[in-house]
Amino acid sequence: MSMIDQVYHYMTEHHMIHSGSRILVAVSGGADSMCLLEVLRELQKRLPFEIRALHVHHGLRESAERDLNYVSDFCSKAEIPLKLVRVDAAKYASRNGLSLEEGARSLRYAALEQAATEWDREAAQSNCSTEWDLEPAHSPQTEPCRIAVAHHVEDQAETVLFNLVRGSRLTGVRGMLPVNGRIIRPLLGSRRPQIERFLTEHGIDWCEDETNEDTTYTRNLLRREVIPLLEKINPKACEHLAGTAEEAAETEEFLSEKTQRALRRCRKQTSDSPHGPKDTCHTVLDIPSLLGEPPLLQRRVVYAVIAEAMGTRKDLQSVHVQDVLKVARKAGNGEISLPGGVRAAKVYDELHVIATAAQQASQAMDPPASSAPPQACPPAQARPRRWPESEEEYRWRVLVFDGDMGAVPRIRCTKWFDYDKIGTFPIFRTRREGDRMTLDEEGRSKSIARMMIDEKVPPQERKRIVLPTAGREVLWFPGGRISAAYMVEPTTERVLEITWDSEEQ
């Protein structure tokens, strides 16, 4: 099978492309992105769709100017619309306490999202001839464009190994998803040697990033030293790791649903109503029900509840889950302290997981509520709150709804919306002037600017937070409420599920 056939099959299998699609390609000038761009250009002979390219100059290497010029010349000759973006990744990383890699990645995806949103608006304007008051990027006739990035099998293997070494759960073993919101990875089923062979056969040069040789970076160490050793044991080691990631993704999706069902069976009470006193986040599990679940679901339910109380998965390890289960199984009452100022207490047949608002103030994802502050809660270590800064931190899907309101998730990182009311796919972007959120059934609303102030979001953070939106309506402020305009009702037929992966893989 040719490279073009292979990629086309992979893209159609994962529903990445169809007639009329618009694809924005992230092009660095390296072999992977040049291959992706050329393959998509060849596929235009089979299927009518549009492509554009975007190149980000991070200001980190002297050779970056060479890369920019190469991509610019290639796209000009190929008549591919190209947007060039210059950023200062070093300054951004230093200002925000990030590594150079993290800072560059954050700026790169922000530039891609901005360009994609602008293209959506442009496409919608061409479709809207009379309804000028409709937010262009969300015209029902316009499907949001996709952002194509050039990760391949070896990249997937590196990601899986990296996550395994650092002690990730199943969500880390699944690696990178083929489709995640508007992000697509058409080369995720292709090997690096195939990519270089394809470029050589088509007479296409590429740029080499000299920093890829620096093994002080963990991923470079994995790529240059660890993976070659694994391939000495088995030449298909990368393919097997990528296959494991795909199976882990399917398993995680299946188990997530099972976990939610188990959580509903075990949960007796949760005090997270935004209408009650805002003193604590307090979840109560029925211990006999919890211990009646299979051991895997016991651990996942406890993990979900602790993460909900902490407002993040950061610093939450399997040992904490095991310690809570030991308390639940022991005779008599007991109590244990957990990261982030959370505590778990056994009171007869109930397991209470509690975090006070004072302890959550620096890291909570939702405003805590109800109950008096527990007296035995140890002081929390101050830790900066965080919000999503790229679309990649979100996952979303559309589900059929059977009217069971008890099935609506109550966990902090997953929210459901009435998809038919929204009428289009969500757009993940930073705030804009005029953005609002509907607060109640009477239609009262609040500006997102005001909401960020009320949520005590630092001014320097506000422009970086990526929010799910439909027109000028913000669907959800991660760490706060959701829009009342699109809440699920018993008559809802389809739901839009949005999950924030608050610990980025």
PDB file of C-alpha atoms in Angstrom, residues 74 83 102 161 171 198 214 295 369 390 414 453 481 498:
ATOM      1  CA  PHE A  74       7.499  25.584  -0.863  1.00  0.00           C
ATOM      2  CA  LYS A  83       0.263  32.085   7.428  1.00  0.00           C
ATOM      3  CA  GLU A 102       6.087  23.827  26.951  1.00  0.00           C
ATOM      4  CA  LEU A 161       7.099   5.445  27.104  1.00  0.00           C
ATOM      5  CA  THR A 171      -5.085   7.862  30.177  1.00  0.00           C
ATOM      6  CA  PHE A 198       8.078   9.229   0.568  1.00  0.00           C
ATOM      7  CA  ASP A 214      20.203  17.206  22.392  1.00  0.00           C
ATOM      8  CA  PRO A 295     -11.470  -3.803  42.566  1.00  0.00           C
ATOM      9  CA  ALA A 369     -19.990  24.564  48.492  1.00  0.00           C
ATOM     10  CA  SER A 390      -5.148  24.836  24.346  1.00  0.00           C
ATOM     11  CA  THR A 414     -16.829  16.510  32.463  1.00  0.00           C
ATOM     12  CA  ILE A 453     -12.773  38.730  37.788  1.00  0.00           C
ATOM     13  CA  ARG A 481     -20.441  27.044  36.042  1.00  0.00           C
ATOM     14  CA  ILE A 498     -16.915  17.933  26.958  1.00  0.00           C
TER      15      ILE A 498
END
